[in-house]
Coordinates of C-alpha atoms and ligand atoms in Angstrom, one line a residue:
Chain A
M1 CA 32.3 23.5 62.2
T2 CA 33.0 25.5 65.4
L3 CA 36.6 25.7 66.6
A4 CA 37.2 24.6 70.1
I5 CA 40.8 25.9 70.1
K6 CA 42.3 28.5 67.8
V7 CA 45.9 29.4 68.3
S8 CA 47.9 31.7 66.2
G9 CA 51.5 32.9 66.5
L10 CA 52.0 31.5 69.9
V11 CA 55.5 32.2 71.4
K12 CA 56.9 31.5 74.8
H13 CA 60.4 32.6 75.9
Y14 CA 62.0 31.7 79.2
E15 CA 64.6 34.4 79.3
S16 CA 66.9 33.5 76.4
L17 CA 65.3 30.0 75.8
V18 CA 62.6 29.8 73.2
A19 CA 60.3 27.1 74.5
V20 CA 57.6 27.6 72.0
N21 CA 58.3 29.3 68.7
N22 CA 55.5 30.8 66.8
I23 CA 53.0 27.9 66.6
S24 CA 49.5 28.1 65.1
F25 CA 46.8 25.4 64.9
D26 CA 43.1 24.9 65.2
V27 CA 41.2 22.1 67.1
K28 CA 37.7 21.4 65.9
E29 CA 34.9 20.7 68.4
G30 CA 34.7 17.0 69.3
E31 CA 38.1 16.2 68.0
I32 CA 40.9 14.4 69.8
F33 CA 43.9 16.5 68.9
G34 CA 47.4 15.3 69.9
F35 CA 50.6 17.1 70.4
L36 CA 53.3 14.6 69.7
G37 CA 56.9 15.4 70.4
P38 CA 60.0 14.4 72.4
N39 CA 60.7 15.6 75.9
G40 CA 61.5 19.3 76.0
A41 CA 59.7 20.0 72.7
G42 CA 57.4 22.5 74.4
K43 CA 54.2 20.4 74.9
T44 CA 53.7 21.3 78.6
T45 CA 54.6 24.9 77.9
T46 CA 51.9 25.0 75.3
I47 CA 49.3 23.4 77.5
R48 CA 50.1 25.8 80.3
M49 CA 49.5 28.8 78.0
L50 CA 46.3 27.3 76.6
T51 CA 44.9 26.8 80.0
G52 CA 45.9 30.2 81.5
L53 CA 48.6 29.0 83.8
S54 CA 51.3 30.8 81.9
R55 CA 51.3 34.0 79.9
P56 CA 52.4 33.8 76.3
T57 CA 55.2 36.0 75.2
A58 CA 53.3 36.6 72.0
G59 CA 50.3 35.2 70.1
T60 CA 46.6 34.7 70.6
I61 CA 44.6 31.8 72.0
E62 CA 40.8 31.4 71.7
L63 CA 38.9 28.7 73.5
L64 CA 35.4 28.4 72.0
G65 CA 35.8 32.0 71.0
L66 CA 36.8 33.2 74.6
N67 CA 40.1 34.5 75.9
I68 CA 41.3 32.3 78.8
N69 CA 43.2 35.2 80.4
S70 CA 40.4 37.7 80.6
D71 CA 37.2 35.7 80.5
V72 CA 36.3 33.7 83.6
K73 CA 33.7 31.9 81.6
A74 CA 36.5 30.2 79.6
K75 CA 37.9 28.6 82.8
K76 CA 34.6 26.9 83.4
L77 CA 34.6 25.4 79.9
I78 CA 37.9 23.6 80.3
G79 CA 39.2 20.7 82.4
V80 CA 42.9 20.3 82.9
V81 CA 45.0 17.3 83.8
P82 CA 48.6 18.2 84.4
E83 CA 51.6 16.0 83.9
A84 CA 51.8 15.1 87.6
S85 CA 48.6 13.9 89.3
N86 CA 48.1 16.7 91.7
L87 CA 45.0 16.1 93.9
Y88 CA 45.2 16.4 97.7
D89 CA 46.9 13.4 99.3
D90 CA 45.0 14.0 102.6
L91 CA 41.5 13.9 101.1
T92 CA 39.7 10.8 100.0
A93 CA 38.8 10.1 96.4
L94 CA 35.3 11.4 96.9
E95 CA 36.3 14.4 98.9
N96 CA 38.7 15.4 96.2
L97 CA 35.9 15.3 93.6
F98 CA 33.6 17.2 95.9
F99 CA 36.2 19.8 96.5
M100 CA 36.7 20.4 92.8
G101 CA 33.0 20.5 92.2
K102 CA 32.6 23.1 94.9
L103 CA 35.4 25.1 93.5
Y104 CA 33.7 25.3 90.2
G105 CA 30.3 26.0 91.7
V106 CA 28.6 22.8 90.7
P107 CA 25.4 22.6 92.7
K108 CA 25.4 20.0 95.5
K109 CA 22.9 17.6 94.0
E110 CA 24.6 17.6 90.7
R111 CA 28.0 17.4 92.3
C112 CA 27.0 14.1 94.1
K113 CA 25.5 12.7 90.9
R114 CA 28.5 13.5 88.8
A115 CA 31.0 12.3 91.4
E116 CA 29.3 8.9 91.5
A117 CA 29.1 8.7 87.7
L118 CA 32.8 9.6 87.4
L119 CA 33.9 7.1 90.0
E120 CA 32.0 4.5 88.1
L121 CA 33.4 5.6 84.7
F122 CA 37.0 5.2 86.1
R123 CA 36.1 2.1 88.1
L124 CA 37.1 3.8 91.4
Q125 CA 33.8 3.1 93.3
E126 CA 35.5 0.9 95.8
K127 CA 38.2 3.5 96.4
R128 CA 35.8 6.3 97.1
N129 CA 36.8 6.6 100.8
Q130 CA 40.5 5.9 100.3
L131 CA 42.9 8.8 100.7
F132 CA 44.3 10.0 97.4
G133 CA 47.9 9.6 98.7
T134 CA 47.4 5.9 99.2
L135 CA 46.1 5.1 95.7
S136 CA 48.2 3.4 93.0
R137 CA 49.7 5.5 90.3
G138 CA 47.1 4.4 87.7
M139 CA 44.3 5.2 90.1
K140 CA 45.7 8.6 90.9
R141 CA 45.9 9.4 87.3
A142 CA 42.3 8.2 86.8
L143 CA 41.0 10.2 89.7
T144 CA 42.9 13.3 88.5
I145 CA 41.2 13.0 85.2
A146 CA 37.9 12.5 86.9
A147 CA 38.4 15.6 89.0
A148 CA 39.0 17.6 85.8
L149 CA 35.6 16.4 84.5
I150 CA 33.5 17.2 87.6
H151 CA 32.2 20.5 86.1
N152 CA 31.4 18.9 82.8
P153 CA 33.9 20.9 80.7
K154 CA 33.6 21.2 76.9
I155 CA 37.4 20.8 76.3
L156 CA 39.7 18.5 78.2
F157 CA 43.4 19.1 78.3
L158 CA 45.6 16.1 79.1
D159 CA 49.3 16.4 79.5
E160 CA 50.9 13.0 78.9
P161 CA 48.0 11.1 80.3
T162 CA 49.5 7.6 80.3
V163 CA 53.1 8.4 81.2
G164 CA 54.4 6.0 83.9
L165 CA 51.4 3.8 83.8
D166 CA 51.5 0.0 83.3
V167 CA 50.1 -1.3 80.0
M168 CA 46.7 -2.3 81.5
A169 CA 46.2 1.0 83.2
A170 CA 47.2 2.9 80.1
R171 CA 44.9 0.9 78.0
S172 CA 41.8 1.4 80.2
L173 CA 42.6 5.1 80.4
R174 CA 42.7 5.4 76.6
K175 CA 39.4 3.7 76.5
V176 CA 37.9 6.3 78.7
I177 CA 39.4 9.1 76.7
Q178 CA 37.8 7.6 73.6
E179 CA 34.5 7.2 75.4
L180 CA 34.6 10.9 76.4
S181 CA 35.3 11.8 72.8
Y182 CA 32.3 9.8 71.6
Q183 CA 30.2 11.8 74.1
G184 CA 31.3 14.9 72.2
M185 CA 34.0 16.3 74.4
T186 CA 36.9 18.0 72.7
I187 CA 40.2 16.6 73.8
F188 CA 43.7 18.1 73.5
L189 CA 46.4 15.8 74.7
T190 CA 50.2 15.7 74.6
T191 CA 52.2 12.6 74.4
H192 CA 55.6 11.3 73.4
Y193 CA 54.3 7.9 72.6
L194 CA 53.8 7.4 68.9
E195 CA 51.4 4.5 69.3
E196 CA 49.3 6.4 71.7
A197 CA 49.0 9.3 69.3
D198 CA 48.2 6.8 66.5
M199 CA 45.6 5.0 68.5
L200 CA 43.8 7.9 70.0
C201 CA 44.1 11.0 67.9
D202 CA 41.9 12.3 65.1
R203 CA 44.7 14.7 64.3
I204 CA 48.2 15.1 65.4
A205 CA 50.6 18.0 65.4
I206 CA 54.3 17.0 65.5
I207 CA 56.2 19.4 67.7
V208 CA 60.0 19.5 67.9
K209 CA 62.1 22.2 69.6
G210 CA 59.1 24.5 70.0
E211 CA 58.0 24.3 66.4
I212 CA 55.1 22.4 64.8
I213 CA 56.7 20.5 62.0
T214 CA 53.5 19.1 60.5
T215 CA 49.8 18.6 61.3
G216 CA 47.6 15.9 60.0
N217 CA 45.6 12.8 60.8
P218 CA 47.6 9.7 61.6
E219 CA 46.8 8.1 58.2
D220 CA 48.0 11.2 56.3
L221 CA 51.2 11.3 58.3
K222 CA 51.8 7.6 57.6
E223 CA 51.1 8.2 54.0
M224 CA 53.9 10.6 53.9
A225 CA 56.2 7.8 54.8
T226 CA 54.8 5.2 52.3
K227 CA 57.1 6.5 49.6
E228 CA 59.6 4.2 51.2
Q229 CA 57.6 1.0 50.5
A230 CA 59.0 -2.1 52.2
M231 CA 58.5 -5.8 52.2
E232 CA 59.5 -8.5 54.6
F233 CA 60.6 -11.9 53.2
T234 CA 60.7 -15.0 55.4
V235 CA 62.7 -17.7 53.7
S236 CA 63.4 -21.4 54.4
N237 CA 67.0 -21.0 55.4
D238 CA 69.8 -18.5 55.9
A239 CA 68.5 -15.2 54.6
S240 CA 71.8 -13.3 54.9
K241 CA 73.0 -14.6 51.5
L242 CA 70.2 -12.6 49.9
I243 CA 71.4 -9.3 51.2
E244 CA 73.9 -8.6 48.4
P245 CA 71.8 -9.6 45.4
L246 CA 68.7 -7.8 46.8
A247 CA 70.7 -4.7 47.5
A248 CA 71.8 -4.6 43.9
L249 CA 68.2 -5.0 42.8
T250 CA 66.5 -2.4 45.0
G251 CA 69.3 0.0 45.5
S252 CA 69.0 -0.2 49.2
R253 CA 70.6 -2.6 51.6
P254 CA 68.0 -5.0 53.2
I255 CA 67.9 -5.3 57.0
L256 CA 68.2 -8.7 58.6
I257 CA 65.3 -9.0 61.0
N258 CA 66.3 -12.5 62.1
S259 CA 68.2 -15.3 60.5
N260 CA 65.2 -16.1 58.2
T261 CA 63.7 -12.7 57.7
L262 CA 64.8 -9.7 55.7
R263 CA 63.2 -6.3 55.4
C264 CA 63.7 -5.0 52.0
I265 CA 63.2 -1.3 51.7
G266 CA 62.3 -0.2 48.2
A267 CA 60.8 -3.5 47.3
T268 CA 57.8 -2.5 45.2
N269 CA 55.3 -4.8 43.5
D270 CA 56.9 -4.1 40.2
L271 CA 60.1 -5.7 41.5
L272 CA 58.5 -8.7 43.0
A273 CA 59.1 -11.0 40.1
H274 CA 62.7 -10.1 39.9
I275 CA 63.1 -10.6 43.6
C276 CA 61.6 -14.1 43.5
K277 CA 64.0 -15.0 40.8
V278 CA 67.0 -13.8 42.9
V279 CA 65.7 -15.8 45.8
Q280 CA 65.3 -18.9 43.8
E281 CA 68.8 -18.5 42.3
A282 CA 70.2 -18.3 45.8
G283 CA 68.7 -21.7 46.5
V284 CA 66.2 -20.7 49.2
K285 CA 62.4 -21.0 49.3
V286 CA 60.1 -18.1 50.1
I287 CA 57.8 -19.0 53.0
H288 CA 56.1 -15.7 53.5
I289 CA 56.0 -12.2 51.9
N290 CA 54.6 -9.3 53.8
T291 CA 54.2 -5.8 52.6
V292 CA 55.2 -3.6 55.6
R293 CA 52.7 -0.8 56.4
P294 CA 54.7 2.1 57.6
T295 CA 54.2 2.9 61.3
L296 CA 53.7 6.3 62.7
E297 CA 57.3 5.9 63.9
D298 CA 58.5 5.6 60.3
A299 CA 56.5 8.7 59.4
F300 CA 57.9 10.5 62.4
V301 CA 61.5 9.6 61.6
R302 CA 60.9 10.6 58.0
I303 CA 59.1 13.9 58.8
T304 CA 61.3 15.1 61.6
G305 CA 64.6 13.6 60.6
L306 CA 65.0 12.5 64.3
S307 CA 65.9 9.1 65.5
P308 CA 62.9 7.3 66.9
T309 CA 64.9 6.8 70.1
V310 CA 64.4 10.5 71.0
M311 CA 60.8 9.6 71.8
S312 CA 61.6 6.7 74.1
A313 CA 64.0 8.8 76.1
E314 CA 62.1 9.3 79.4
K315 CA 62.5 12.3 81.5
G316 CA 65.3 12.2 84.0
G317 CA 68.8 13.4 83.2
K318 CA 67.9 17.1 83.1
Chain B
M1 CA 32.5 37.9 92.5
L2 CA 30.3 35.0 93.6
D3 CA 32.8 32.6 92.1
N4 CA 35.6 34.3 94.1
L5 CA 33.8 34.3 97.4
R6 CA 32.9 30.6 97.0
G7 CA 36.5 29.9 96.0
I8 CA 37.8 31.7 99.2
W9 CA 35.5 29.6 101.3
C10 CA 36.5 26.3 99.6
I11 CA 40.1 27.1 100.1
I12 CA 39.6 28.0 103.8
A13 CA 37.6 24.9 104.5
K14 CA 40.0 22.6 102.7
D15 CA 43.1 24.1 104.4
M16 CA 41.4 23.8 107.8
K17 CA 40.6 20.2 107.3
T18 CA 43.9 19.1 105.7
Y19 CA 46.4 21.2 107.6
Y20 CA 45.4 23.4 110.4
L21 CA 43.3 21.1 112.5
K22 CA 46.1 18.5 112.7
P23 CA 48.8 18.0 115.3
P24 CA 51.7 19.9 113.7
A25 CA 49.9 23.2 113.3
V26 CA 48.2 22.9 116.6
S27 CA 51.4 22.1 118.5
W28 CA 53.4 24.9 116.7
G29 CA 50.6 27.4 117.3
M30 CA 50.0 26.5 121.0
V31 CA 52.9 24.7 122.6
F32 CA 55.5 27.3 121.9
P33 CA 53.7 30.3 123.3
V34 CA 52.4 28.3 126.3
T35 CA 55.8 26.8 127.3
W36 CA 57.4 30.2 126.8
T37 CA 54.8 31.8 129.1
L38 CA 55.0 29.0 131.6
A39 CA 58.7 29.7 131.9
F40 CA 58.1 33.3 132.7
Y41 CA 55.2 32.4 135.0
L42 CA 57.4 30.1 137.1
R43 CA 60.1 32.7 137.4
N44 CA 57.8 35.4 138.5
P45 CA 54.2 34.5 139.2
V46 CA 53.4 37.8 140.8
D47 CA 54.0 40.0 137.8
F48 CA 52.7 37.5 135.4
K49 CA 49.4 39.2 134.6
G50 CA 51.3 41.9 132.8
L51 CA 52.5 39.3 130.3
I52 CA 49.1 38.0 129.3
P53 CA 48.5 40.6 126.5
G54 CA 51.9 39.7 125.1
L55 CA 51.1 36.0 125.4
I56 CA 47.9 36.4 123.4
A57 CA 49.6 38.5 120.7
M58 CA 52.3 35.9 120.5
T59 CA 49.8 33.1 120.2
A60 CA 48.1 35.0 117.4
L61 CA 51.4 35.4 115.6
F62 CA 52.6 31.9 115.9
S63 CA 49.3 30.2 115.2
T64 CA 48.4 32.2 112.1
T65 CA 51.8 31.6 110.5
A66 CA 52.0 28.0 111.8
A67 CA 51.1 26.2 108.5
E68 CA 51.5 28.9 105.9
A69 CA 54.7 27.5 104.6
V70 CA 52.8 24.3 104.0
V71 CA 49.6 25.7 102.6
I72 CA 51.6 27.9 100.2
N73 CA 55.1 26.5 99.4
F74 CA 54.2 22.9 99.7
E75 CA 51.2 23.3 97.5
L76 CA 53.1 25.3 95.0
R77 CA 55.6 22.5 94.9
L78 CA 53.0 19.7 94.6
G79 CA 51.2 21.6 91.9
T80 CA 47.9 21.6 93.9
L81 CA 47.9 25.4 94.0
E82 CA 47.8 25.3 90.3
R83 CA 44.5 23.6 90.5
L84 CA 43.1 26.6 92.2
L85 CA 44.4 28.8 89.5
L86 CA 42.7 26.8 86.8
A87 CA 39.4 27.2 88.6
P88 CA 37.2 30.3 87.9
I89 CA 38.9 32.2 90.8
N90 CA 41.3 35.1 90.6
M91 CA 44.8 35.4 92.2
A92 CA 43.6 37.7 95.0
A93 CA 40.9 35.3 96.0
I94 CA 43.3 32.4 96.2
L95 CA 45.7 34.3 98.4
L96 CA 42.9 35.6 100.6
G97 CA 41.7 32.1 101.0
K98 CA 45.1 31.1 102.2
I99 CA 45.5 34.2 104.4
L100 CA 42.0 33.8 106.0
G101 CA 42.6 30.1 106.7
G102 CA 45.6 31.0 108.8
A103 CA 43.7 33.9 110.4
I104 CA 40.8 31.7 111.4
F105 CA 43.1 29.1 112.9
G106 CA 44.8 32.0 114.8
F107 CA 41.5 33.2 115.9
I108 CA 40.5 29.9 117.4
M109 CA 43.9 29.5 119.2
S110 CA 44.1 33.1 120.5
T111 CA 40.6 33.0 121.7
I112 CA 41.2 29.8 123.6
V113 CA 44.3 31.3 125.3
A114 CA 42.4 34.6 126.1
V115 CA 39.4 32.8 127.5
T116 CA 41.6 30.5 129.6
C117 CA 43.5 33.5 131.0
A118 CA 40.2 35.2 131.8
L119 CA 38.8 32.2 133.5
F120 CA 41.8 31.1 135.5
L121 CA 44.3 33.9 135.7
N122 CA 42.0 36.8 136.6
F123 CA 42.6 38.5 133.2
H124 CA 39.9 41.1 132.7
V125 CA 39.2 42.3 129.3
N126 CA 36.6 44.3 127.3
W127 CA 35.7 41.6 124.9
P128 CA 34.4 43.6 121.9
S129 CA 37.5 45.7 122.0
F130 CA 39.6 42.6 122.4
F131 CA 38.2 41.3 119.1
L132 CA 38.7 44.8 117.5
I133 CA 42.4 44.2 118.1
L134 CA 42.5 40.5 117.5
L135 CA 41.0 40.5 114.0
P136 CA 43.3 43.0 112.4
S137 CA 46.3 41.4 114.2
L138 CA 45.5 38.1 112.6
L139 CA 45.1 39.6 109.2
A140 CA 48.4 41.4 109.5
F141 CA 50.3 38.4 110.7
S142 CA 48.8 36.0 108.3
T143 CA 49.5 38.3 105.3
M144 CA 53.0 39.0 106.5
G145 CA 53.5 35.2 106.7
S146 CA 52.2 34.6 103.2
L147 CA 54.3 37.4 101.8
L148 CA 57.5 35.9 103.2
C149 CA 56.5 32.4 102.0
L150 CA 56.1 33.7 98.5
L151 CA 59.5 35.3 98.5
V152 CA 61.1 31.8 98.5
R153 CA 60.5 28.5 96.8
E154 CA 60.9 25.6 99.2
V155 CA 59.0 24.8 102.4
F156 CA 62.2 24.8 104.6
E157 CA 63.3 28.2 103.2
A158 CA 59.9 29.6 104.1
Q159 CA 60.0 28.1 107.6
T160 CA 63.4 29.6 108.2
L161 CA 62.4 33.0 106.8
L162 CA 59.2 33.0 108.9
N163 CA 61.2 32.4 112.1
L164 CA 63.1 35.6 111.6
P165 CA 60.2 38.0 112.2
R166 CA 58.6 35.7 114.7
F167 CA 61.6 35.8 117.0
V168 CA 62.7 39.3 116.3
M169 CA 59.2 40.5 117.1
V170 CA 58.9 38.4 120.3
F171 CA 62.0 40.2 121.6
A172 CA 61.5 43.6 120.2
S173 CA 57.7 44.2 120.3
G174 CA 57.3 44.4 124.1
V175 CA 56.0 40.9 124.6
V176 CA 58.3 40.4 127.6
Y177 CA 60.2 43.7 128.2
P178 CA 58.0 46.7 128.0
I179 CA 59.1 48.8 125.0
E180 CA 59.5 51.9 127.3
F181 CA 62.4 50.2 129.0
M182 CA 64.3 49.4 125.8
P183 CA 67.1 51.5 124.3
R184 CA 65.9 54.4 122.1
S185 CA 67.0 52.8 118.8
L186 CA 65.1 49.6 119.6
Q187 CA 62.0 51.7 120.6
I188 CA 62.1 53.2 117.1
F189 CA 62.6 49.8 115.5
A190 CA 59.6 48.5 117.4
H191 CA 57.3 50.9 115.7
F192 CA 57.9 49.1 112.4
L193 CA 56.7 45.8 113.8
P194 CA 53.1 44.7 113.6
L195 CA 53.4 42.7 116.8
T196 CA 54.1 45.9 118.7
Y197 CA 50.7 47.2 118.0
A198 CA 49.0 43.9 118.8
V199 CA 50.7 43.9 122.2
K200 CA 49.9 47.5 122.8
G201 CA 46.4 46.9 121.6
F202 CA 45.7 43.9 123.9
K203 CA 47.2 45.9 126.8
S204 CA 44.9 48.8 126.0
V205 CA 41.7 46.6 126.1
S206 CA 42.6 44.8 129.3
T207 CA 42.5 46.3 132.8
I208 CA 46.2 46.7 132.9
G209 CA 45.6 49.0 129.9
T210 CA 47.7 52.0 129.0
T211 CA 45.7 55.0 128.0
S212 CA 46.2 54.6 124.3
L213 CA 43.2 54.1 122.0
P214 CA 42.5 50.5 120.8
A215 CA 41.0 51.8 117.6
L216 CA 44.3 53.4 116.6
H217 CA 46.2 50.2 117.0
A218 CA 43.5 48.3 115.1
A219 CA 43.9 50.9 112.3
I220 CA 47.6 50.6 112.2
L221 CA 47.3 46.8 112.1
L222 CA 44.9 47.0 109.2
G223 CA 47.5 49.3 107.5
F224 CA 50.1 46.5 107.8
F225 CA 47.6 44.1 106.3
T226 CA 47.1 46.1 103.2
L227 CA 50.8 46.9 103.0
F228 CA 51.6 43.2 102.9
L229 CA 48.7 42.1 100.8
F230 CA 49.4 43.8 97.5
P231 CA 53.0 42.7 97.1
A232 CA 52.0 39.2 98.1
I233 CA 49.3 39.0 95.3
K234 CA 52.0 40.3 92.9
L235 CA 54.4 37.6 94.0
L236 CA 51.9 34.9 93.6
G237 CA 51.2 36.1 90.1
K238 CA 54.9 36.0 89.3
K239 CA 55.0 32.3 90.1
F240 CA 52.8 31.7 87.0
Q241 CA 54.3 33.7 84.2
Ligands
ADP1 N1 59.5 27.5 84.0 C1 60.5 27.3 83.1 N2 61.6 28.0 83.1 C2 62.6 27.9 82.2 N3 62.5 27.0 81.2 C3 61.5 26.2 81.1 C4 60.4 26.3 82.1 N4 59.4 25.4 81.7 C5 59.9 24.7 80.6 N5 61.1 25.2 80.3 C6 61.9 24.7 79.1 O1 61.2 24.8 78.0 C7 61.4 23.8 77.1 C8 60.1 23.0 76.8 O2 59.7 22.4 78.0 P1 58.3 21.6 78.1 O3 57.2 22.4 77.6 O4 58.2 21.1 79.5 O5 58.5 20.4 77.2 P2 57.7 19.0 77.0 O6 56.5 19.1 77.9 O7 57.4 18.9 75.6 O8 58.6 17.9 77.5 C9 62.4 22.9 77.8 O9 63.7 23.2 77.3 C10 62.3 23.3 79.2 O10 63.6 23.1 79.9
MG2 MG1 55.9 17.9 79.3

C-alpha cells in the first residue's frame, strides 16, 4: 500500500509557544484520515505545514513521496480547503473555478468540463453566474471545496469542512466527501466534531495540545472505551429509588437520565439477574433494557481525560 | 518556469478585472493628479507646459500604487493570497504578478494623460524614448508600493504608509518646483527619490528637455526596481513562516 502522507517528528514553534510537538503519522492512499481535537490543538498549524504554507520547525513531510517545500509537482497533487472559505468575492462561481483551473495549468477544454462537473457535484449549477460574495455560507464552503478539486488532486486537505454550516449543508457536504473518497481520493481533514470524525473517517488521530494522543479507526477507539460497559433501564415509575441499591451492586453511582430512566455504568451481563432482582424488590417494573454502545465521545473522554465540553467550545474568546 | 509565467499572467488578469478597472482605483489614479494639475494650470496657464512631465510622472506614481494596499494587504487578510501560494507558483512570481498588475494599470493611465497632453496641450515628445522612461518608472513605483505594503499588516496602515512617499516625492522630486531652485539639502535628498528620475526622464524626452540622457534615468529607475524587489520578496516569504 502506497503512503499518501508520511509525517515524522513534525514540530512547530511560534516563538515560545509549541503549537505542534513532535507528531508522526501515515495516511494511506484512498483513506479518509481525520485529525480530531479541540480548538487550539494544532490542527490548522499541521495542515499549513503539510500543504507548504508554513515551514516546520523540525520534522519531515512526504506527500506521495514528494517534498512539498522543494518539489513543485507536489503542489499539483494536492487540493487545499482552508478554515475560512477564501475565494474571490468579486468573481462569479464559474469565474472562480476557471481562475483556479488556469492557475494550475488545467487546459481550457478540460477546465470547462471539470468546472461543469464540479458545479453539478456540489449542486451549484444555478449559482454559476452569481458572485461568490453573495452566496450563502454553505454554498461558499461547497464552492471553495470545488475550487480545490479543479485540477483533480490526489490528496484533498480540508480544515474543519463543516464548521458553521447548518445541519443540512453539513450533511450534504459530508456526502460529497464520501463520494470523493469512493472515487479513490485521499482525504485529510480536521474537525472538532466527534460525530463527524466518527461518520466520515477511516482512521482518526486525536490531537490535544500539539500532540497526537492516539491513532486508530473509530471502532478501535470506541473499543477502548467499552471497558466501561453501561446499560440503560427504563422502568414503570420513579427510577430514583433504584440509585442507592444499584450503586451498591455495581460499585458506581447510576445516572438519572430522566425520571424513569437510569444509566448504570458497570452493569455487565453477569450482573443482569441481580439487577432485575433489586428492581423487583424496589417495587418497579422494567420496561426496557438497553446496552449502551459507547460513543466516540465516551472514547474521547476516556482517552484524553478531557471533558467533552472542550470540543463543543467554538472559537471566539481568544 | 512555464507555471510561474502562467501564474503571473493569471494574477495580473484577475487583479485587473477585480480591482484596477473599477471606480476606486481609476479615481485615485486619475482624479488626484488631474485636479492637482488643473489647479496649477488655472493659476498660471502660460508656464503650464513645463509641468506636463511632472504631471505624467505623478500619474504614473499614483496610479501604479492606487490599489496595491488592496491587492496585497486585503488579500493577505482574506486569505486569498494564500490560494496563490498553494498553487504551483513561487513567491517571486506571485509578487511580480501583483507588481505588474499595478504597473500595467499605471501604463494605461499615464499613456492616456500623455496622449491627451500631446493632442490638446501641444506637448511634444519622442514616443519611443517616452516609453523608455515610463516602463522602468512604473516598475520602480509599483515595486516600491508593494514593499511598503508588505511592511505592515492592515490595509489602512498600508494606505497611510503609501501616502508618505507619494506626497514627499510630489514636493521634493521637481514635479512643481524645479529641483535646481530648491535648497541644497533638498537637492541631495531628491537624488534618493525615484520620482525625481521619472520627472527628469520625461523632461528629457519632451521638447522642453534638459540635456541629460534618458537612458541614464531609465537605468537608475531600473536600479530602484531591483533595489525594492528583493526585500519585497523576502517580506512576502516572511508572512508564511
Ligand atoms: N501564526 C501564529 N502565531 C502564533 N501562534 C499561533 C499562530 N497560529 C497558531 N498559533 C497558536 O498555535 C496553537 C495551535 O493553533 P491551531 O493550529 O490554529 O489550532 P486548531 O486549528 O487545532 O484550532 C494555538 O495556541 C494558536 O494560538
Ligand atoms: Mg483550526
